[in-house]
JSON list of N, CA and C in Angstrom, two decimals:
[
{"chain": "A", "resi": 1, "resn": "MET", "atom": "N", "xyz": [176.84, 116.09, 348.47]},
{"chain": "A", "resi": 1, "resn": "MET", "atom": "CA", "xyz": [176.25, 115.12, 347.58]},
{"chain": "A", "resi": 1, "resn": "MET", "atom": "C", "xyz": [177.20, 114.87, 346.42]},
{"chain": "A", "resi": 2, "resn": "ILE", "atom": "N", "xyz": [177.51, 113.63, 346.17]},
{"chain": "A", "resi": 2, "resn": "ILE", "atom": "CA", "xyz": [178.39, 113.27, 345.06]},
{"chain": "A", "resi": 2, "resn": "ILE", "atom": "C", "xyz": [177.54, 112.78, 343.90]},
{"chain": "A", "resi": 3, "resn": "LEU", "atom": "N", "xyz": [177.76, 113.39, 342.74]},
{"chain": "A", "resi": 3, "resn": "LEU", "atom": "CA", "xyz": [177.01, 112.98, 341.56]},
{"chain": "A", "resi": 3, "resn": "LEU", "atom": "C", "xyz": [177.78, 111.90, 340.82]},
{"chain": "A", "resi": 4, "resn": "LYS", "atom": "N", "xyz": [177.11, 110.85, 340.48]},
{"chain": "A", "resi": 4, "resn": "LYS", "atom": "CA", "xyz": [177.71, 109.83, 339.63]},
{"chain": "A", "resi": 4, "resn": "LYS", "atom": "C", "xyz": [177.69, 110.36, 338.20]},
{"chain": "A", "resi": 5, "resn": "PRO", "atom": "N", "xyz": [178.64, 109.93, 337.36]},
{"chain": "A", "resi": 5, "resn": "PRO", "atom": "CA", "xyz": [178.70, 110.44, 335.99]},
{"chain": "A", "resi": 5, "resn": "PRO", "atom": "C", "xyz": [177.37, 110.34, 335.24]},
{"chain": "A", "resi": 6, "resn": "GLN", "atom": "N", "xyz": [176.65, 109.24, 335.39]},
{"chain": "A", "resi": 6, "resn": "GLN", "atom": "CA", "xyz": [175.40, 109.12, 334.66]},
{"chain": "A", "resi": 6, "resn": "GLN", "atom": "C", "xyz": [174.37, 110.13, 335.15]},
{"chain": "A", "resi": 7, "resn": "ASN", "atom": "N", "xyz": [174.36, 110.44, 336.45]},
{"chain": "A", "resi": 7, "resn": "ASN", "atom": "CA", "xyz": [173.45, 111.45, 336.97]},
{"chain": "A", "resi": 7, "resn": "ASN", "atom": "C", "xyz": [173.85, 112.84, 336.51]},
{"chain": "A", "resi": 8, "resn": "LEU", "atom": "N", "xyz": [175.13, 113.10, 336.46]},
{"chain": "A", "resi": 8, "resn": "LEU", "atom": "CA", "xyz": [175.61, 114.38, 335.99]},
{"chain": "A", "resi": 8, "resn": "LEU", "atom": "C", "xyz": [175.21, 114.58, 334.54]},
{"chain": "A", "resi": 9, "resn": "TYR", "atom": "N", "xyz": [175.36, 113.54, 333.74]},
{"chain": "A", "resi": 9, "resn": "TYR", "atom": "CA", "xyz": [174.98, 113.64, 332.34]},
{"chain": "A", "resi": 9, "resn": "TYR", "atom": "C", "xyz": [173.50, 113.95, 332.20]},
{"chain": "A", "resi": 10, "resn": "ARG", "atom": "N", "xyz": [172.70, 113.25, 332.94]},
{"chain": "A", "resi": 10, "resn": "ARG", "atom": "CA", "xyz": [171.26, 113.45, 332.84]},
{"chain": "A", "resi": 10, "resn": "ARG", "atom": "C", "xyz": [170.84, 114.83, 333.33]},
{"chain": "A", "resi": 11, "resn": "SER", "atom": "N", "xyz": [171.46, 115.31, 334.38]},
{"chain": "A", "resi": 11, "resn": "SER", "atom": "CA", "xyz": [171.00, 116.55, 334.99]},
{"chain": "A", "resi": 11, "resn": "SER", "atom": "C", "xyz": [171.59, 117.80, 334.35]},
{"chain": "A", "resi": 12, "resn": "SER", "atom": "N", "xyz": [172.85, 117.77, 333.96]},
{"chain": "A", "resi": 12, "resn": "SER", "atom": "CA", "xyz": [173.51, 118.99, 333.53]},
{"chain": "A", "resi": 12, "resn": "SER", "atom": "C", "xyz": [173.82, 119.05, 332.05]},
{"chain": "A", "resi": 13, "resn": "LEU", "atom": "N", "xyz": [174.26, 117.97, 331.49]},
{"chain": "A", "resi": 13, "resn": "LEU", "atom": "CA", "xyz": [174.72, 118.01, 330.11]},
{"chain": "A", "resi": 13, "resn": "LEU", "atom": "C", "xyz": [173.61, 117.83, 329.10]},
{"chain": "A", "resi": 14, "resn": "TYR", "atom": "N", "xyz": [172.54, 117.17, 329.48]},
{"chain": "A", "resi": 14, "resn": "TYR", "atom": "CA", "xyz": [171.47, 116.90, 328.53]},
{"chain": "A", "resi": 14, "resn": "TYR", "atom": "C", "xyz": [170.94, 118.15, 327.85]},
{"chain": "A", "resi": 15, "resn": "PRO", "atom": "N", "xyz": [170.76, 119.27, 328.56]},
{"chain": "A", "resi": 15, "resn": "PRO", "atom": "CA", "xyz": [170.27, 120.47, 327.86]},
{"chain": "A", "resi": 15, "resn": "PRO", "atom": "C", "xyz": [171.21, 120.97, 326.77]},
{"chain": "A", "resi": 16, "resn": "LEU", "atom": "N", "xyz": [172.47, 120.59, 326.81]},
{"chain": "A", "resi": 16, "resn": "LEU", "atom": "CA", "xyz": [173.38, 121.01, 325.75]},
{"chain": "A", "resi": 16, "resn": "LEU", "atom": "C", "xyz": [172.97, 120.44, 324.40]},
{"chain": "A", "resi": 17, "resn": "VAL", "atom": "N", "xyz": [172.36, 119.28, 324.40]},
{"chain": "A", "resi": 17, "resn": "VAL", "atom": "CA", "xyz": [172.06, 118.64, 323.14]},
{"chain": "A", "resi": 17, "resn": "VAL", "atom": "C", "xyz": [170.56, 118.44, 322.90]},
{"chain": "A", "resi": 18, "resn": "SER", "atom": "N", "xyz": [169.73, 118.68, 323.86]},
{"chain": "A", "resi": 18, "resn": "SER", "atom": "CA", "xyz": [168.32, 118.31, 323.72]},
{"chain": "A", "resi": 18, "resn": "SER", "atom": "C", "xyz": [167.54, 119.23, 322.79]},
{"chain": "A", "resi": 19, "resn": "ASN", "atom": "N", "xyz": [167.93, 120.47, 322.66]},
{"chain": "A", "resi": 19, "resn": "ASN", "atom": "CA", "xyz": [167.16, 121.43, 321.87]},
{"chain": "A", "resi": 19, "resn": "ASN", "atom": "C", "xyz": [167.82, 121.76, 320.54]},
{"chain": "A", "resi": 20, "resn": "LYS", "atom": "N", "xyz": [168.64, 120.89, 320.03]},
{"chain": "A", "resi": 20, "resn": "LYS", "atom": "CA", "xyz": [169.37, 121.18, 318.81]},
{"chain": "A", "resi": 20, "resn": "LYS", "atom": "C", "xyz": [168.72, 120.53, 317.61]},
{"chain": "A", "resi": 21, "resn": "SER", "atom": "N", "xyz": [168.79, 121.25, 316.50]},
{"chain": "A", "resi": 21, "resn": "SER", "atom": "CA", "xyz": [168.30, 120.68, 315.25]},
{"chain": "A", "resi": 21, "resn": "SER", "atom": "C", "xyz": [169.42, 119.89, 314.59]},
{"chain": "A", "resi": 22, "resn": "ASN", "atom": "N", "xyz": [169.09, 119.15, 313.55]},
{"chain": "A", "resi": 22, "resn": "ASN", "atom": "CA", "xyz": [170.11, 118.37, 312.84]},
{"chain": "A", "resi": 22, "resn": "ASN", "atom": "C", "xyz": [171.18, 119.26, 312.24]},
{"chain": "A", "resi": 23, "resn": "SER", "atom": "N", "xyz": [170.81, 120.47, 311.79]},
{"chain": "A", "resi": 23, "resn": "SER", "atom": "CA", "xyz": [171.82, 121.37, 311.22]},
{"chain": "A", "resi": 23, "resn": "SER", "atom": "C", "xyz": [172.81, 121.83, 312.28]},
{"chain": "A", "resi": 24, "resn": "ASP", "atom": "N", "xyz": [172.33, 122.01, 313.53]},
{"chain": "A", "resi": 24, "resn": "ASP", "atom": "CA", "xyz": [173.24, 122.38, 314.61]},
{"chain": "A", "resi": 24, "resn": "ASP", "atom": "C", "xyz": [174.27, 121.29, 314.85]},
{"chain": "A", "resi": 25, "resn": "PHE", "atom": "N", "xyz": [173.82, 120.03, 314.83]},
{"chain": "A", "resi": 25, "resn": "PHE", "atom": "CA", "xyz": [174.75, 118.92, 315.01]},
{"chain": "A", "resi": 25, "resn": "PHE", "atom": "C", "xyz": [175.75, 118.86, 313.86]},
{"chain": "A", "resi": 26, "resn": "SER", "atom": "N", "xyz": [175.29, 119.12, 312.66]},
{"chain": "A", "resi": 26, "resn": "SER", "atom": "CA", "xyz": [176.17, 119.12, 311.49]},
{"chain": "A", "resi": 26, "resn": "SER", "atom": "C", "xyz": [177.23, 120.21, 311.64]},
{"chain": "A", "resi": 27, "resn": "ASP", "atom": "N", "xyz": [176.81, 121.40, 312.06]},
{"chain": "A", "resi": 27, "resn": "ASP", "atom": "CA", "xyz": [177.75, 122.50, 312.27]},
{"chain": "A", "resi": 27, "resn": "ASP", "atom": "C", "xyz": [178.77, 122.14, 313.33]},
{"chain": "A", "resi": 28, "resn": "GLU", "atom": "N", "xyz": [178.31, 121.53, 314.41]},
{"chain": "A", "resi": 28, "resn": "GLU", "atom": "CA", "xyz": [179.22, 121.15, 315.48]},
{"chain": "A", "resi": 28, "resn": "GLU", "atom": "C", "xyz": [180.20, 120.08, 315.03]},
{"chain": "A", "resi": 29, "resn": "ARG", "atom": "N", "xyz": [179.74, 119.16, 314.23]},
{"chain": "A", "resi": 29, "resn": "ARG", "atom": "CA", "xyz": [180.66, 118.14, 313.71]},
{"chain": "A", "resi": 29, "resn": "ARG", "atom": "C", "xyz": [181.75, 118.78, 312.87]},
{"chain": "A", "resi": 30, "resn": "ARG", "atom": "N", "xyz": [181.38, 119.75, 312.06]},
{"chain": "A", "resi": 30, "resn": "ARG", "atom": "CA", "xyz": [182.38, 120.45, 311.25]},
{"chain": "A", "resi": 30, "resn": "ARG", "atom": "C", "xyz": [183.35, 121.23, 312.13]},
{"chain": "A", "resi": 31, "resn": "LEU", "atom": "N", "xyz": [182.82, 121.86, 313.17]},
{"chain": "A", "resi": 31, "resn": "LEU", "atom": "CA", "xyz": [183.68, 122.61, 314.08]},
{"chain": "A", "resi": 31, "resn": "LEU", "atom": "C", "xyz": [184.65, 121.69, 314.81]},
{"chain": "A", "resi": 32, "resn": "VAL", "atom": "N", "xyz": [184.16, 120.57, 315.30]},
{"chain": "A", "resi": 32, "resn": "VAL", "atom": "CA", "xyz": [185.03, 119.62, 316.00]},
{"chain": "A", "resi": 32, "resn": "VAL", "atom": "C", "xyz": [186.06, 119.05, 315.05]},
{"chain": "A", "resi": 33, "resn": "SER", "atom": "N", "xyz": [185.66, 118.77, 313.83]},
{"chain": "A", "resi": 33, "resn": "SER", "atom": "CA", "xyz": [186.61, 118.28, 312.83]},
{"chain": "A", "resi": 33, "resn": "SER", "atom": "C", "xyz": [187.70, 119.31, 312.57]},
{"chain": "A", "resi": 34, "resn": "ALA", "atom": "N", "xyz": [187.30, 120.58, 312.43]},
{"chain": "A", "resi": 34, "resn": "ALA", "atom": "CA", "xyz": [188.28, 121.65, 312.22]},
{"chain": "A", "resi": 34, "resn": "ALA", "atom": "C", "xyz": [189.18, 121.80, 313.44]},
{"chain": "A", "resi": 35, "resn": "LEU", "atom": "N", "xyz": [188.60, 121.67, 314.62]},
{"chain": "A", "resi": 35, "resn": "LEU", "atom": "CA", "xyz": [189.37, 121.76, 315.86]},
{"chain": "A", "resi": 35, "resn": "LEU", "atom": "C", "xyz": [190.43, 120.67, 315.92]},
{"chain": "A", "resi": 36, "resn": "LYS", "atom": "N", "xyz": [190.06, 119.46, 315.55]},
{"chain": "A", "resi": 36, "resn": "LYS", "atom": "CA", "xyz": [191.01, 118.35, 315.55]},
{"chain": "A", "resi": 36, "resn": "LYS", "atom": "C", "xyz": [192.15, 118.57, 314.57]},
{"chain": "A", "resi": 37, "resn": "LYS", "atom": "N", "xyz": [191.89, 119.37, 313.54]},
{"chain": "A", "resi": 37, "resn": "LYS", "atom": "CA", "xyz": [192.93, 119.68, 312.55]},
{"chain": "A", "resi": 37, "resn": "LYS", "atom": "C", "xyz": [193.78, 120.87, 312.99]},
{"chain": "A", "resi": 38, "resn": "GLY", "atom": "N", "xyz": [193.47, 121.42, 314.16]},
{"chain": "A", "resi": 38, "resn": "GLY", "atom": "CA", "xyz": [194.29, 122.50, 314.71]},
{"chain": "A", "resi": 38, "resn": "GLY", "atom": "C", "xyz": [193.83, 123.90, 314.38]},
{"chain": "A", "resi": 39, "resn": "GLN", "atom": "N", "xyz": [192.62, 124.07, 313.90]},
{"chain": "A", "resi": 39, "resn": "GLN", "atom": "CA", "xyz": [192.12, 125.40, 313.55]},
{"chain": "A", "resi": 39, "resn": "GLN", "atom": "C", "xyz": [191.65, 126.12, 314.81]},
{"chain": "A", "resi": 40, "resn": "GLU", "atom": "N", "xyz": [192.37, 127.16, 315.15]},
{"chain": "A", "resi": 40, "resn": "GLU", "atom": "CA", "xyz": [192.09, 127.89, 316.39]},
{"chain": "A", "resi": 40, "resn": "GLU", "atom": "C", "xyz": [190.74, 128.59, 316.37]},
{"chain": "A", "resi": 41, "resn": "GLU", "atom": "N", "xyz": [190.28, 129.02, 315.22]},
{"chain": "A", "resi": 41, "resn": "GLU", "atom": "CA", "xyz": [188.98, 129.69, 315.13]},
{"chain": "A", "resi": 41, "resn": "GLU", "atom": "C", "xyz": [187.85, 128.77, 315.57]},
{"chain": "A", "resi": 42, "resn": "ALA", "atom": "N", "xyz": [187.94, 127.51, 315.21]},
{"chain": "A", "resi": 42, "resn": "ALA", "atom": "CA", "xyz": [186.92, 126.54, 315.62]},
{"chain": "A", "resi": 42, "resn": "ALA", "atom": "C", "xyz": [186.92, 126.39, 317.14]},
{"chain": "A", "resi": 43, "resn": "PHE", "atom": "N", "xyz": [188.10, 126.33, 317.73]},
{"chain": "A", "resi": 43, "resn": "PHE", "atom": "CA", "xyz": [188.20, 126.24, 319.19]},
{"chain": "A", "resi": 43, "resn": "PHE", "atom": "C", "xyz": [187.58, 127.47, 319.85]},
{"chain": "A", "resi": 44, "resn": "ARG", "atom": "N", "xyz": [187.93, 128.64, 319.35]},
{"chain": "A", "resi": 44, "resn": "ARG", "atom": "CA", "xyz": [187.40, 129.88, 319.91]},
{"chain": "A", "resi": 44, "resn": "ARG", "atom": "C", "xyz": [185.87, 129.92, 319.84]},
{"chain": "A", "resi": 45, "resn": "PHE", "atom": "N", "xyz": [185.34, 129.51, 318.70]},
{"chain": "A", "resi": 45, "resn": "PHE", "atom": "CA", "xyz": [183.89, 129.52, 318.52]},
{"chain": "A", "resi": 45, "resn": "PHE", "atom": "C", "xyz": [183.20, 128.57, 319.49]},
{"chain": "A", "resi": 46, "resn": "LEU", "atom": "N", "xyz": [183.73, 127.36, 319.64]},
{"chain": "A", "resi": 46, "resn": "LEU", "atom": "CA", "xyz": [183.14, 126.39, 320.56]},
{"chain": "A", "resi": 46, "resn": "LEU", "atom": "C", "xyz": [183.23, 126.87, 322.01]},
{"chain": "A", "resi": 47, "resn": "VAL", "atom": "N", "xyz": [184.35, 127.46, 322.37]},
{"chain": "A", "resi": 47, "resn": "VAL", "atom": "CA", "xyz": [184.50, 127.99, 323.74]},
{"chain": "A", "resi": 47, "resn": "VAL", "atom": "C", "xyz": [183.48, 129.09, 323.98]},
{"chain": "A", "resi": 48, "resn": "GLN", "atom": "N", "xyz": [183.33, 130.01, 323.03]},
{"chain": "A", "resi": 48, "resn": "GLN", "atom": "CA", "xyz": [182.36, 131.09, 323.20]},
{"chain": "A", "resi": 48, "resn": "GLN", "atom": "C", "xyz": [180.94, 130.55, 323.31]},
{"chain": "A", "resi": 49, "resn": "ARG", "atom": "N", "xyz": [180.64, 129.53, 322.53]},
{"chain": "A", "resi": 49, "resn": "ARG", "atom": "CA", "xyz": [179.29, 128.97, 322.52]},
{"chain": "A", "resi": 49, "resn": "ARG", "atom": "C", "xyz": [178.95, 128.29, 323.86]},
{"chain": "A", "resi": 50, "resn": "TYR", "atom": "N", "xyz": [179.91, 127.59, 324.46]},
{"chain": "A", "resi": 50, "resn": "TYR", "atom": "CA", "xyz": [179.60, 126.75, 325.62]},
{"chain": "A", "resi": 50, "resn": "TYR", "atom": "C", "xyz": [180.25, 127.19, 326.92]},
{"chain": "A", "resi": 51, "resn": "GLN", "atom": "N", "xyz": [180.98, 128.29, 326.95]},
{"chain": "A", "resi": 51, "resn": "GLN", "atom": "CA", "xyz": [181.73, 128.62, 328.15]},
{"chain": "A", "resi": 51, "resn": "GLN", "atom": "C", "xyz": [180.85, 128.83, 329.38]},
{"chain": "A", "resi": 52, "resn": "LYS", "atom": "N", "xyz": [179.72, 129.46, 329.24]},
{"chain": "A", "resi": 52, "resn": "LYS", "atom": "CA", "xyz": [178.86, 129.69, 330.41]},
{"chain": "A", "resi": 52, "resn": "LYS", "atom": "C", "xyz": [178.31, 128.38, 330.96]},
{"chain": "A", "resi": 53, "resn": "LYS", "atom": "N", "xyz": [177.86, 127.51, 330.07]},
{"chain": "A", "resi": 53, "resn": "LYS", "atom": "CA", "xyz": [177.30, 126.23, 330.51]},
{"chain": "A", "resi": 53, "resn": "LYS", "atom": "C", "xyz": [178.38, 125.36, 331.14]},
{"chain": "A", "resi": 54, "resn": "LEU", "atom": "N", "xyz": [179.54, 125.30, 330.51]},
{"chain": "A", "resi": 54, "resn": "LEU", "atom": "CA", "xyz": [180.63, 124.48, 331.04]},
{"chain": "A", "resi": 54, "resn": "LEU", "atom": "C", "xyz": [181.13, 125.01, 332.38]},
{"chain": "A", "resi": 55, "resn": "PHE", "atom": "N", "xyz": [181.20, 126.33, 332.52]},
{"chain": "A", "resi": 55, "resn": "PHE", "atom": "CA", "xyz": [181.60, 126.91, 333.79]},
{"chain": "A", "resi": 55, "resn": "PHE", "atom": "C", "xyz": [180.59, 126.54, 334.88]},
{"chain": "A", "resi": 56, "resn": "SER", "atom": "N", "xyz": [179.31, 126.61, 334.55]},
{"chain": "A", "resi": 56, "resn": "SER", "atom": "CA", "xyz": [178.28, 126.26, 335.52]},
{"chain": "A", "resi": 56, "resn": "SER", "atom": "C", "xyz": [178.40, 124.81, 335.96]},
{"chain": "A", "resi": 57, "resn": "ILE", "atom": "N", "xyz": [178.66, 123.93, 335.02]},
{"chain": "A", "resi": 57, "resn": "ILE", "atom": "CA", "xyz": [178.81, 122.51, 335.35]},
{"chain": "A", "resi": 57, "resn": "ILE", "atom": "C", "xyz": [180.04, 122.31, 336.23]},
{"chain": "A", "resi": 58, "resn": "ALA", "atom": "N", "xyz": [181.16, 122.90, 335.83]},
{"chain": "A", "resi": 58, "resn": "ALA", "atom": "CA", "xyz": [182.40, 122.75, 336.59]},
{"chain": "A", "resi": 58, "resn": "ALA", "atom": "C", "xyz": [182.26, 123.34, 337.99]},
{"chain": "A", "resi": 59, "resn": "TYR", "atom": "N", "xyz": [181.63, 124.49, 338.09]},
{"chain": "A", "resi": 59, "resn": "TYR", "atom": "CA", "xyz": [181.45, 125.13, 339.39]},
{"chain": "A", "resi": 59, "resn": "TYR", "atom": "C", "xyz": [180.56, 124.28, 340.29]},
{"chain": "A", "resi": 60, "resn": "GLY", "atom": "N", "xyz": [179.57, 123.64, 339.70]},
{"chain": "A", "resi": 60, "resn": "GLY", "atom": "CA", "xyz": [178.66, 122.79, 340.47]},
{"chain": "A", "resi": 60, "resn": "GLY", "atom": "C", "xyz": [179.32, 121.52, 340.98]},
{"chain": "A", "resi": 61, "resn": "ILE", "atom": "N", "xyz": [180.36, 121.06, 340.29]},
{"chain": "A", "resi": 61, "resn": "ILE", "atom": "CA", "xyz": [181.06, 119.84, 340.69]},
{"chain": "A", "resi": 61, "resn": "ILE", "atom": "C", "xyz": [181.97, 120.11, 341.87]},
{"chain": "A", "resi": 62, "resn": "THR", "atom": "N", "xyz": [182.58, 121.29, 341.92]},
{"chain": "A", "resi": 62, "resn": "THR", "atom": "CA", "xyz": [183.56, 121.58, 342.97]},
{"chain": "A", "resi": 62, "resn": "THR", "atom": "C", "xyz": [182.91, 122.00, 344.26]}
]
């Protein structure tokens, strides 16, 4: 079964953002901003936060 991007978004990625409060989004914006500026700590934190979910998504695609 091949998932179209819109179906993948609805089925797998939506839980990443559906249960977040506004403060979580604010924190993530700051982390992404720091990441774009080259701060490795921000990258490490985001990887630790999402590595299990991202691995599950990637594994499901292959």
